[in-house]
XYZ file of C-alpha atoms in Angstrom:
763
model
C -20.122 80.448 -10.857
C -17.158 82.466 -12.153
C -16.126 83.515 -8.636
C -14.454 80.125 -8.091
C -12.358 80.273 -11.256
C -8.656 81.033 -11.457
C -7.482 83.737 -13.926
C -6.817 81.284 -16.788
C -10.143 79.538 -16.319
C -11.895 82.906 -16.200
C -10.246 83.989 -19.460
C -11.566 80.869 -21.193
C -15.064 81.381 -19.795
C -15.299 85.098 -20.625
C -14.095 84.706 -24.212
C -17.196 85.407 -26.305
C -16.893 85.054 -30.085
C -14.280 83.612 -32.416
C -12.193 80.431 -32.215
C -10.894 79.392 -28.807
C -8.423 76.668 -27.875
C -8.215 75.761 -24.194
C -5.120 73.650 -23.521
C -6.251 71.985 -20.309
C -3.661 70.043 -18.349
C -4.624 66.982 -16.312
C -6.719 67.869 -13.263
C -6.994 71.531 -14.268
C -10.781 71.824 -14.054
C -11.709 71.720 -17.727
C -15.256 70.453 -17.082
C -15.864 73.435 -14.794
C -14.642 75.746 -17.561
C -16.862 74.168 -20.209
C -20.014 74.310 -18.100
C -19.291 77.846 -16.849
C -18.703 78.970 -20.425
C -22.030 77.527 -21.603
C -23.864 79.122 -18.677
C -22.253 82.506 -19.388
C -23.127 82.359 -23.100
C -26.762 81.896 -22.117
C -26.996 84.236 -19.117
C -24.666 87.088 -20.073
C -24.603 87.044 -23.880
C -28.207 85.971 -24.381
C -27.407 82.990 -26.593
C -30.491 80.730 -26.736
C -29.777 77.204 -25.397
C -30.938 75.708 -28.694
C -28.177 77.666 -30.448
C -25.454 75.763 -28.549
C -23.962 72.403 -29.511
C -21.606 70.709 -27.022
C -19.808 67.516 -28.033
C -17.807 65.105 -25.918
C -16.638 61.492 -26.076
C -18.689 59.538 -23.525
C -22.338 59.520 -22.521
C -21.195 59.826 -18.922
C -19.307 63.068 -19.625
C -22.240 64.435 -21.636
C -24.644 63.675 -18.780
C -22.367 65.325 -16.243
C -22.045 68.423 -18.434
C -25.821 68.672 -18.869
C -26.300 68.316 -15.102
C -23.748 70.986 -14.227
C -25.116 73.474 -16.755
C -28.605 72.888 -15.343
C -27.378 73.574 -11.805
C -25.579 76.729 -12.920
C -28.657 78.072 -14.709
C -31.171 76.874 -12.144
C -33.008 74.817 -14.753
C -32.276 72.391 -17.586
C -31.043 74.099 -20.796
C -34.037 73.163 -22.951
C -33.219 72.674 -26.618
C -29.438 72.577 -26.214
C -27.691 69.633 -27.870
C -25.166 67.934 -25.572
C -23.897 64.505 -26.558
C -21.170 62.319 -27.974
C -19.990 62.623 -31.567
C -21.781 59.396 -32.407
C -24.920 60.424 -30.523
C -25.090 63.816 -32.258
C -24.385 62.108 -35.578
C -27.195 59.616 -34.989
C -29.551 62.458 -34.170
C -28.727 64.372 -37.342
C -29.136 61.206 -39.380
C -32.598 60.598 -37.924
C -33.586 64.065 -39.097
C -32.034 63.814 -42.563
C -31.844 60.079 -43.242
C -33.390 60.477 -46.691
C -30.271 62.343 -47.874
C -28.205 59.163 -47.498
C -30.774 56.629 -48.650
C -32.223 55.703 -45.244
C -35.448 56.228 -43.326
C -35.603 57.644 -39.785
C -36.165 54.105 -38.468
C -32.700 52.963 -39.535
C -30.808 50.433 -37.395
C -27.375 51.066 -35.908
C -25.260 47.940 -36.420
C -22.797 47.207 -33.646
C -19.437 45.582 -34.387
C -20.837 42.036 -34.287
C -23.576 42.897 -36.768
C -21.197 44.655 -39.134
C -18.716 41.810 -38.801
C -21.400 39.323 -39.801
C -22.188 41.364 -42.937
C -18.473 41.582 -43.771
C -18.026 37.833 -43.366
C -20.960 36.977 -45.618
C -19.774 39.528 -48.182
C -16.325 37.922 -48.183
C -17.863 34.500 -48.743
C -20.021 35.794 -51.594
C -17.054 37.565 -53.232
C -14.877 34.468 -52.662
C -12.453 36.384 -50.456
C -10.903 33.772 -48.179
C -11.975 34.179 -44.534
C -9.089 31.909 -43.552
C -6.427 33.945 -45.286
C -7.959 37.272 -44.238
C -9.710 37.390 -40.853
C -13.070 39.190 -41.228
C -12.234 41.275 -38.152
C -9.000 42.465 -39.785
C -10.905 43.326 -42.975
C -13.463 45.258 -40.946
C -10.614 47.063 -39.164
C -9.213 48.244 -42.505
C -12.636 49.473 -43.590
C -13.253 51.192 -40.250
C -9.922 53.018 -40.448
C -10.731 54.140 -43.980
C -14.147 55.429 -42.968
C -12.819 57.377 -40.002
C -10.225 58.930 -42.290
C -13.041 59.779 -44.770
C -11.488 57.629 -47.480
C -14.201 56.508 -49.927
C -14.225 52.972 -51.413
C -12.909 54.087 -54.818
C -9.981 55.977 -53.270
C -9.280 53.138 -50.850
C -9.141 50.660 -53.713
C -6.670 52.875 -55.572
C -4.461 53.198 -52.480
C -4.567 49.529 -51.450
C -1.114 47.961 -51.583
C -1.084 45.016 -49.195
C -3.061 41.798 -49.818
C -5.230 42.572 -46.777
C -6.005 46.086 -48.006
C -6.874 44.782 -51.468
C -9.211 42.196 -49.957
C -10.803 44.859 -47.748
C -11.261 47.142 -50.767
C -13.488 44.557 -52.451
C -15.662 44.229 -49.361
C -15.742 47.988 -48.707
C -17.072 48.651 -52.203
C -19.945 46.215 -51.605
C -20.753 47.212 -48.021
C -22.633 50.515 -48.386
C -25.259 49.160 -50.838
C -25.958 46.301 -48.417
C -26.329 48.622 -45.443
C -28.558 50.922 -47.441
C -30.700 47.966 -48.535
C -31.092 46.924 -44.871
C -31.851 50.519 -43.808
C -28.882 50.269 -41.471
C -25.670 52.099 -40.626
C -22.467 50.934 -39.009
C -21.098 52.670 -35.920
C -18.507 54.425 -38.092
C -21.270 55.670 -40.384
C -22.628 57.786 -37.543
C -19.625 60.030 -38.206
C -19.129 59.504 -41.931
C -22.716 59.986 -43.146
C -23.337 63.286 -41.307
C -20.106 64.619 -42.848
C -21.321 63.486 -46.277
C -24.647 65.246 -45.715
C -22.946 68.483 -44.647
C -20.504 68.366 -47.559
C -23.079 67.600 -50.234
C -25.969 69.800 -49.058
C -24.930 73.432 -48.670
C -28.470 74.490 -47.790
C -28.573 72.178 -44.799
C -25.026 73.069 -43.750
C -25.891 76.766 -43.741
C -29.133 76.139 -41.863
C -27.338 74.138 -39.162
C -24.589 76.775 -38.892
C -27.296 79.387 -38.260
C -28.953 77.076 -35.747
C -25.765 76.276 -33.803
C -24.171 79.667 -33.231
C -21.675 78.224 -30.751
C -19.983 74.824 -30.946
C -17.977 73.442 -28.022
C -15.853 70.284 -28.184
C -14.303 68.428 -25.252
C -11.248 66.106 -25.505
C -10.316 67.666 -28.841
C -6.971 65.852 -28.896
C -8.871 62.579 -29.405
C -10.703 63.626 -32.580
C -10.122 61.733 -35.821
C -10.437 63.033 -39.368
C -14.203 62.489 -39.591
C -14.861 64.219 -36.251
C -12.583 67.099 -37.172
C -14.363 67.579 -40.492
C -17.786 67.384 -38.820
C -16.835 70.192 -36.419
C -15.192 72.279 -39.148
C -18.234 72.073 -41.403
C -20.617 73.054 -38.603
C -18.559 75.901 -37.151
C -16.539 77.043 -40.150
C -19.026 79.699 -41.250
C -19.169 81.701 -38.001
C -15.943 80.489 -36.338
C -17.488 80.337 -32.869
C -15.729 77.104 -32.043
C -14.339 76.479 -28.560
C -12.306 73.304 -28.131
C -10.796 71.941 -24.944
C -8.042 69.351 -24.923
C -4.563 68.325 -23.870
C -2.022 67.257 -26.456
C -0.078 65.566 -23.646
C -3.027 63.207 -23.161
C -3.442 62.242 -26.828
C -3.274 58.438 -26.489
C -5.630 57.139 -29.163
C -3.569 57.420 -32.341
C -3.869 53.646 -32.759
C -7.607 54.021 -33.340
C -7.425 56.977 -35.688
C -7.182 60.029 -33.414
C -4.953 62.706 -34.953
C -2.899 64.846 -32.566
C -2.340 67.330 -35.403
C -5.947 68.500 -34.934
C -5.008 70.178 -31.654
C -1.396 71.020 -32.522
C -2.456 72.808 -35.731
C -5.591 74.518 -34.393
C -4.290 78.032 -35.084
C -3.475 77.049 -38.677
C -7.062 75.897 -39.205
C -8.514 78.874 -37.301
C -6.026 81.793 -37.649
C -7.951 84.168 -35.346
C -7.881 81.667 -32.486
C -7.341 82.659 -28.879
C -5.266 80.148 -26.884
C -5.658 79.758 -23.113
C -3.557 77.361 -21.022
C -4.881 75.767 -17.848
C -1.819 74.663 -15.877
C -2.992 74.751 -12.265
C -3.654 71.181 -11.129
C -6.286 70.551 -8.447
C -5.832 66.773 -8.226
C -2.256 65.755 -7.498
C 0.406 66.671 -4.970
C 3.628 68.476 -5.953
C 5.893 65.366 -6.022
C 3.504 63.507 -8.338
C 3.287 66.483 -10.692
C 7.063 66.907 -10.673
C 7.438 63.366 -11.997
C 4.678 63.871 -14.576
C 6.211 67.118 -15.846
C 9.656 65.547 -16.184
C 8.374 62.482 -18.056
C 6.314 64.414 -20.606
C 8.929 67.146 -21.167
C 10.989 64.575 -23.095
C 8.415 64.521 -25.894
C 9.192 66.836 -28.795
C 5.818 66.951 -30.573
C 3.881 68.993 -28.014
C 2.768 72.538 -27.265
C 4.540 72.657 -23.937
C 3.123 73.412 -20.513
C 3.993 72.747 -16.876
C 1.426 71.546 -14.365
C 1.495 73.560 -11.150
C 0.195 72.077 -7.881
C -2.472 73.763 -5.796
C -2.166 71.193 -3.004
C 0.517 71.501 -0.334
C 2.762 68.658 0.837
C 2.754 65.144 -0.510
C 4.892 62.009 -0.605
C 7.424 61.130 -3.260
C 6.229 58.620 -5.863
C 7.726 55.195 -5.171
C 9.618 53.359 -7.919
C 9.461 49.731 -6.809
C 11.857 47.055 -8.083
C 10.357 43.547 -8.004
C 11.733 40.065 -8.639
C 8.943 38.982 -10.992
C 5.301 39.662 -11.812
C 4.016 37.644 -8.847
C 6.295 39.539 -6.501
C 5.042 42.759 -8.080
C 1.406 41.728 -7.580
C 1.984 40.792 -3.946
C 3.711 44.120 -3.329
C 0.814 46.036 -4.854
C -1.678 44.121 -2.708
C 0.301 44.923 0.432
C 0.507 48.597 -0.526
C -3.257 48.720 -1.019
C -3.834 46.965 2.312
C -1.601 49.511 4.048
C -3.505 52.374 2.395
C -6.813 50.946 3.627
C -5.489 50.374 7.130
C -3.990 53.848 7.544
C -5.425 56.290 5.017
C -8.780 55.463 3.428
C -10.883 52.880 1.637
C -10.286 50.358 -1.131
C -12.281 52.379 -3.613
C -9.604 55.059 -3.274
C -7.170 52.684 -5.007
C -6.548 51.765 -8.632
C -4.130 49.343 -10.265
C -3.246 50.315 -13.833
C -1.413 48.318 -16.490
C -0.484 48.664 -20.154
C -2.259 45.511 -21.423
C -5.182 43.444 -20.146
C -3.040 40.315 -20.076
C -1.172 41.746 -17.077
C -4.233 41.438 -14.870
C -3.833 37.676 -14.345
C -1.070 37.795 -11.726
C -2.767 40.740 -10.051
C -6.094 38.881 -9.895
C -4.459 35.881 -8.269
C -2.763 38.073 -5.655
C -6.037 39.856 -4.893
C -7.812 36.517 -4.432
C -5.072 35.124 -2.207
C -5.350 38.191 0.003
C -9.179 38.049 -0.055
C -9.111 41.605 -1.369
C -12.214 42.725 -3.299
C -11.602 44.212 -6.739
C -13.467 45.412 -9.804
C -11.949 44.404 -13.095
C -12.978 46.982 -15.675
C -12.903 45.582 -19.182
C -15.152 42.546 -18.700
C -18.064 41.788 -21.029
C -20.417 44.739 -21.229
C -24.025 44.306 -20.210
C -25.298 44.921 -23.730
C -22.821 42.400 -25.143
C -24.227 39.462 -23.165
C -25.939 36.786 -25.207
C -29.396 37.096 -23.685
C -29.352 40.898 -23.965
C -28.228 40.826 -27.601
C -31.002 38.311 -28.341
C -33.761 40.561 -27.008
C -32.237 43.721 -28.476
C -32.248 41.928 -31.856
C -36.001 41.372 -31.490
C -36.492 45.045 -30.642
C -34.366 46.093 -33.592
C -36.400 43.941 -35.953
C -39.613 45.430 -34.590
C -38.216 48.934 -35.038
C -36.767 48.249 -38.485
C -38.180 45.257 -40.421
C -35.426 45.638 -43.032
C -32.736 44.720 -40.474
C -31.557 41.325 -41.771
C -28.964 40.846 -39.034
C -31.625 41.249 -36.361
C -33.885 38.809 -38.262
C -31.158 36.157 -38.302
C -30.605 36.466 -34.557
C -34.308 36.596 -33.663
C -34.781 33.295 -35.518
C -32.592 31.600 -32.919
C -33.811 33.439 -29.828
C -35.220 31.026 -28.881
C -34.583 28.359 -31.486
C -37.647 27.545 -33.600
C -36.444 24.766 -35.890
C -35.337 26.978 -38.792
C -31.927 25.785 -39.946
C -29.115 27.472 -41.830
C -30.158 25.871 -45.107
C -33.586 27.510 -44.926
C -32.076 30.865 -43.982
C -29.726 30.753 -46.959
C -32.648 29.811 -49.200
C -34.527 32.831 -47.848
C -31.468 35.005 -48.379
C -31.134 33.987 -52.019
C -34.811 34.629 -52.742
C -34.730 37.969 -50.896
C -31.704 39.134 -52.863
C -33.314 38.152 -56.123
C -36.366 40.278 -55.360
C -34.646 43.109 -53.466
C -36.567 42.325 -50.286
C -35.569 42.014 -46.659
C -35.452 38.563 -45.041
C -38.565 39.367 -43.025
C -40.468 40.307 -46.173
C -39.335 37.095 -47.819
C -40.472 35.125 -44.766
C -43.873 36.783 -45.150
C -43.983 35.286 -48.669
C -42.672 31.883 -47.635
C -45.642 30.098 -49.231
C -44.200 31.036 -52.617
C -40.897 29.311 -51.852
C -40.638 25.648 -52.766
C -38.898 23.023 -50.675
C -39.682 24.397 -47.187
C -41.108 21.966 -44.629
C -44.573 22.834 -43.239
C -43.248 23.162 -39.660
C -40.504 25.538 -40.810
C -42.987 27.526 -42.886
C -45.248 27.889 -39.843
C -42.369 28.971 -37.617
C -41.426 31.726 -40.069
C -45.002 32.959 -40.377
C -45.342 33.002 -36.574
C -42.253 35.195 -36.371
C -43.670 37.564 -39.002
C -46.974 37.836 -37.108
C -45.125 38.524 -33.856
C -43.118 41.340 -35.450
C -46.238 42.859 -37.024
C -48.119 42.785 -33.723
C -45.331 44.400 -31.777
C -44.705 47.049 -34.428
C -48.224 48.292 -33.732
C -47.599 48.214 -29.975
C -44.278 50.057 -30.352
C -45.916 53.232 -31.664
C -46.526 54.560 -28.163
C -45.932 51.707 -25.691
C -43.207 51.943 -23.061
C -40.204 49.790 -23.931
C -40.389 47.938 -20.606
C -43.963 46.843 -21.288
C -43.040 45.982 -24.862
C -40.201 43.795 -23.594
C -42.306 42.030 -20.978
C -44.960 41.111 -23.524
C -42.356 40.131 -26.130
C -40.496 37.830 -23.725
C -43.731 36.011 -22.933
C -44.892 35.913 -26.564
C -41.747 34.242 -27.912
C -41.186 32.080 -24.824
C -37.748 33.469 -24.117
C -38.112 33.251 -20.338
C -39.119 29.586 -20.605
C -36.141 28.859 -22.853
C -33.750 30.391 -20.303
C -35.282 28.471 -17.404
C -34.775 25.268 -19.369
C -31.028 25.993 -19.399
C -30.810 25.320 -15.657
C -28.923 27.451 -13.089
C -26.981 29.365 -15.728
C -30.218 30.183 -17.525
C -31.640 31.564 -14.291
C -28.603 33.842 -14.005
C -29.238 35.027 -17.547
C -32.866 35.615 -16.617
C -31.680 38.047 -13.944
C -29.893 39.982 -16.686
C -33.109 40.023 -18.719
C -34.910 41.500 -15.712
C -32.209 44.137 -15.510
C -32.782 44.948 -19.177
C -36.482 45.508 -18.468
C -35.531 47.766 -15.548
C -33.156 49.686 -17.801
C -35.911 50.121 -20.387
C -38.257 51.475 -17.723
C -35.701 54.137 -16.810
C -35.300 55.528 -20.328
C -36.048 59.243 -20.382
C -36.730 60.899 -23.712
C -34.275 63.818 -23.859
C -35.004 64.999 -27.366
C -38.099 66.987 -26.391
C -40.046 65.805 -29.428
C -37.660 67.646 -31.743
C -36.514 64.542 -33.584
C -39.684 62.533 -33.134
C -38.182 59.244 -31.959
C -40.456 56.537 -30.636
C -39.497 55.310 -27.141
C -38.236 52.132 -28.828
C -35.955 54.049 -31.209
C -34.514 56.069 -28.350
C -33.880 52.957 -26.266
C -32.120 51.155 -29.120
C -29.945 54.159 -29.875
C -28.861 54.393 -26.244
C -28.210 50.654 -26.018
C -25.941 50.774 -29.075
C -24.011 53.921 -28.196
C -23.328 53.135 -24.531
C -19.623 52.542 -23.743
C -17.767 50.354 -21.285
C -17.191 53.182 -18.816
C -20.845 54.181 -19.047
C -21.686 50.702 -17.736
C -19.792 51.058 -14.451
C -22.125 50.511 -11.523
C -22.236 52.366 -8.210
C -18.937 52.681 -6.396
C -18.195 49.596 -4.357
C -15.668 49.012 -1.604
C -13.186 47.423 -3.977
C -9.901 48.100 -5.743
C -10.306 49.147 -9.375
C -8.136 47.404 -11.965
C -7.921 48.496 -15.600
C -5.649 49.445 -18.472
C -4.224 52.963 -18.586
C -6.240 53.683 -21.733
C -9.452 52.887 -19.856
C -8.372 55.036 -16.897
C -8.147 58.246 -18.903
C -10.453 60.855 -17.402
C -10.623 59.085 -14.034
C -8.761 59.718 -10.769
C -8.020 58.060 -7.435
C -6.143 59.128 -4.289
C -3.829 56.112 -4.594
C -2.621 54.634 -7.903
C -0.293 51.707 -8.658
C 1.165 51.587 -12.176
C 2.595 48.138 -12.954
C 4.714 46.503 -15.632
C 7.093 49.393 -16.254
C 9.564 47.429 -18.388
C 10.946 47.971 -21.859
C 8.935 45.986 -24.365
C 5.800 46.249 -22.255
C 5.593 49.928 -21.366
C 6.561 51.181 -23.881
C 5.607 48.340 -26.208
C 8.559 46.912 -28.116
C 7.352 48.064 -31.540
C 7.232 51.683 -30.348
C 11.023 51.928 -30.602
C 10.695 51.620 -34.384
C 8.157 54.455 -34.616
C 8.997 57.846 -33.019
C 5.360 58.983 -33.105
C 4.246 55.808 -31.342
C 7.022 56.147 -28.761
C 5.828 59.661 -27.936
C 2.263 58.370 -27.606
C 3.464 55.662 -25.222
C 5.162 58.358 -23.128
C 1.920 60.354 -23.115
C 0.215 57.209 -21.880
C 2.588 57.047 -18.908
C 1.877 60.736 -18.257
C -1.844 59.905 -18.153
C -1.167 57.053 -15.720
C 0.879 59.232 -13.359
C -1.640 62.074 -13.330
C -4.492 59.762 -12.280
C -2.975 59.761 -8.758
C -3.934 62.362 -6.191
C -1.951 61.567 -3.075
C 0.117 58.420 -3.457
C 1.751 56.846 -6.509
C 3.526 53.508 -6.801
C 5.292 52.653 -10.067
C 6.508 49.046 -10.252
C 8.668 46.980 -12.570
C 9.934 43.395 -12.492
C 13.154 41.631 -13.459
C 11.134 38.707 -14.827
C 7.600 38.453 -16.179
C 5.494 35.608 -17.468
C 4.423 36.444 -21.003
C 2.941 34.027 -23.517
C 3.686 31.127 -21.192
C 7.369 31.987 -20.736
C 9.262 33.648 -17.883
C 11.124 36.426 -19.707
C 13.781 38.811 -18.359
C 12.814 42.443 -17.875
C 14.641 45.778 -17.896
C 13.256 48.949 -16.343
C 11.401 51.141 -18.850
C 13.456 53.689 -20.726
C 10.868 56.259 -19.640
C 12.077 55.886 -16.048
C 15.811 55.670 -16.620
C 17.858 58.807 -16.069
C 15.301 60.612 -13.925
C 16.714 63.673 -12.124
C 17.638 63.117 -8.501
C 14.891 63.022 -5.944
C 11.881 62.728 -8.227
C 11.106 59.223 -6.973
C 11.905 57.059 -3.974
C 13.582 53.895 -5.256
C 12.656 50.819 -3.269
C 12.705 47.074 -3.663
C 10.610 44.207 -2.387
C 11.763 41.772 0.285
C 12.201 39.068 -2.355
C 14.233 41.419 -4.488
C 16.499 42.403 -1.610
C 17.088 38.759 -0.794
C 18.017 37.836 -4.352
C 21.735 37.962 -5.026
C 21.410 36.876 -8.654
C 19.423 39.924 -9.809
C 21.548 43.035 -10.109
C 20.146 46.492 -9.441
C 19.957 48.858 -12.416
C 20.538 51.822 -10.133
C 24.235 51.150 -9.469
C 23.856 50.941 -5.704
C 22.740 48.494 -3.055
C 19.467 48.856 -1.155
C 19.528 49.660 2.515
C 17.885 47.443 5.119
C 14.504 49.033 4.459
C 14.635 48.389 0.727
C 15.420 51.942 -0.392
C 18.052 52.556 -3.056
C 20.622 55.206 -2.255
C 22.632 57.179 -4.781
C 24.282 60.545 -4.880
C 21.553 62.281 -6.850
C 18.983 61.609 -4.126
C 20.730 63.992 -1.740
C 19.915 66.973 -3.937
C 16.199 66.294 -4.009
C 13.927 69.178 -2.997
C 11.737 66.501 -1.439
C 14.626 64.662 0.290
C 13.648 65.553 3.828
C 10.043 64.553 3.227
C 11.209 61.337 1.590
C 13.417 60.393 4.527
C 10.504 60.918 6.881
C 8.148 58.730 4.841
C 7.525 55.155 5.970
C 9.244 52.321 4.102
C 7.226 50.656 1.377
C 8.474 47.130 2.007
C 5.545 44.688 1.804
C 4.159 43.203 4.964
C 1.705 40.373 5.420
C -0.758 39.194 8.000
C -3.671 41.463 7.131
C -6.990 39.840 6.315
C -9.724 41.652 4.435
C -13.170 40.134 3.994
C -14.028 40.480 0.352
C -15.667 39.422 -2.828
C -14.643 39.654 -6.494
C -16.726 41.963 -8.690
C -17.028 42.158 -12.478
C -14.596 39.286 -12.780
C -12.987 38.996 -16.204
C -11.991 35.663 -17.685
C -8.537 34.575 -16.579
C -5.859 35.639 -19.019
C -4.516 32.083 -18.996
C -7.601 30.596 -20.635
C -8.358 30.516 -24.370
C -10.879 33.118 -25.522
C -13.410 31.108 -27.508
C -16.327 32.638 -29.410
C -19.647 31.353 -30.674
C -19.439 29.633 -34.030
C -15.765 28.704 -33.649
C -14.634 25.227 -34.678
C -12.826 23.226 -31.986
C -11.656 19.677 -31.306
C -11.776 17.544 -28.150
C -9.540 14.543 -27.496
C -12.521 12.311 -26.637
C -15.539 13.811 -28.396
C -13.929 14.853 -31.692
C -14.665 18.031 -33.699
C -17.536 20.407 -33.056
C -18.840 23.959 -33.129
C -19.121 26.269 -30.117
C -22.782 27.166 -29.546
C -22.339 29.324 -26.456
C -19.759 30.728 -24.058
C -20.548 31.648 -20.456
C -19.002 32.318 -17.075
C -15.618 33.795 -16.267
C -12.206 32.818 -14.975
C -11.873 29.205 -13.908
C -15.659 28.831 -14.112
C -15.810 29.764 -17.803
C -17.741 27.188 -19.829
C -18.500 26.440 -23.460
C -21.432 24.611 -24.999
C -20.234 22.590 -27.996
C -22.330 20.890 -30.673
C -20.131 17.915 -31.629
C -20.271 16.534 -35.167
C -20.777 12.990 -33.900
C -24.535 12.640 -33.347
C -23.878 10.038 -30.664
C -22.037 12.702 -28.670
C -24.357 15.619 -29.423
C -24.232 18.775 -27.317
C -21.877 19.011 -24.328
C -21.196 21.746 -21.756
C -17.529 21.842 -20.811
C -15.396 23.784 -18.346
C -12.773 25.523 -20.526
C -9.994 25.165 -17.951
C -10.249 21.368 -18.035
C -11.626 20.598 -21.497
C -8.333 20.716 -23.419
C -10.044 22.118 -26.506
C -7.974 23.008 -29.563
C -8.901 25.418 -32.349
C -9.480 25.333 -36.067
C -10.420 21.744 -36.757
C -12.790 21.138 -39.693
């Protein structure tokens, strides 16, 4: 395996003991280095697979690493731990749950579950949910947890009204989660760190167990992840981390670039290896990337070197407005398909999701198939969350959030008043809601039909808990769906319900494909393993098989991916970089790193577009080319303009020269370009029409023009009055809401959002 490595890659692979930092530039083969290093530790140095811990950021990357190591060794590395930070954390918690007041059957709350607990806590503590949005409060708490700030410290540091409100909720949150035998997603990082800090015996035992720790994407680690790695590897120092400070783009969610910049300070004996040979992009694309990122000051410094010969200059395209930009991108993609490759070779990247609207419309007009990454995840769909709630309750009867959802999936005539009565009684006795439902006969004021419905739910949970001991999750699901009548309830919803039923079938298929990878070491039931996977899966992990379609996504989502042809859109000041970045030097550097990531996604052809006008928040606003692209050295890009732009006398060029007849901007600096001859030989990029592509739209996201309503939200209708949203379905112009109107004569109505004229916040 080492025969295919370049000298820098080989140095990283052959390093044996002690700290190692591999600064891996974009497209430099870091995954190959990681897998070759693991294989060498096992084959050459005799390190047992079970003595190796490899951590990365997505399930997809972890699976790929496991696969490659298996191929290199000729067999799967039995006993080796490869997974995400959250997955490894969940695994450790299952083994040592008692040290943080849980049992191994604990539930992992997703954001919706945790948000529901936060909201109810705010109501109980009389913290206004109107003044302080529960999601904002949860965001403050999440940031504190990932920075390992405990509730007492957070309360002492709180200065703003929002922080002070969050401090009250934060203090009350852990006891509630412990009572429910549950953890939040953030706790999968925080609680393992607490265990390692507070239990030296366990920390030493795990350090002996994991003689080598490897971490991918180290530049994206936050404080909790950094501390987790330090505690595990600090004793022996056999820590190998791979990352690229120039691709550190997640500071807004807690990632700390100092972790990679200060690695030698934390591990003084560290060896540093730089991977600078790029196997993805052509020389002109890398020249632009190197120039853009060199303007950042807070970086280690490296220069990507191409291994591919030839290549076209990146095109910097000037457009009249966002619609002109979208049409130009569509034409460029059509030309690529007609002359160079397939649609799945192409990606359209943008800074914010809101930019996709104009691009979607252009794709539809051209009948061009596309995949919009960022739509609702499979496990976030209503019918899937309903059934997962049932499974969670079966796995963990103390899970009150799952109990509340199961009560309504399908509805069984138990209203909010009864649930709150149950909640009060359960709190008084220190019981879960399910346990209180079991004792419903002791509660006064409950109607016989409601009492029977609660007891039926309890009996169903008890029966399926027995089945879950060794039954396959697919069989468990099939029997559960029939037992609670969920399939019948969906069929009664009409055509949309039948579509949801297809998703339920897919869930059963997914459950049948679950493979237990823990080898009996942790002792998870099939149900526990399935629920853990369902909670930890990420948006990128949900991407289906490659289809013949253009991929559209934000630059953040594109990190780690690559395409032969990439179009980066919206390169205007105030959008890329965001306006607020100019007030924060660290944020401005992160925005520039984000552009570097966008550029280095391209292998063969790169189009970077900007517009003189763009529709934002309902207004057509003027645009100026991004400061990141002003003052580029001569010849790094080919400056072109669209037909509409060339025909517009009222929009002045920022380049100080007029375009020629083919839409290319000439200036003196172009003549000195090392790529000038190649540029002059390249075909013009002026859009052309007339091509027709048979197509379909995949993974369609709701149109950015439409309001984003959520279940439980209060709305008002001009004709029907005020009501509460009971469900949201569909996408784009077909998006619909089901509203329970306050007026009993109106009742429940299903409305098309685009035509309903609903307004928010009416009580």
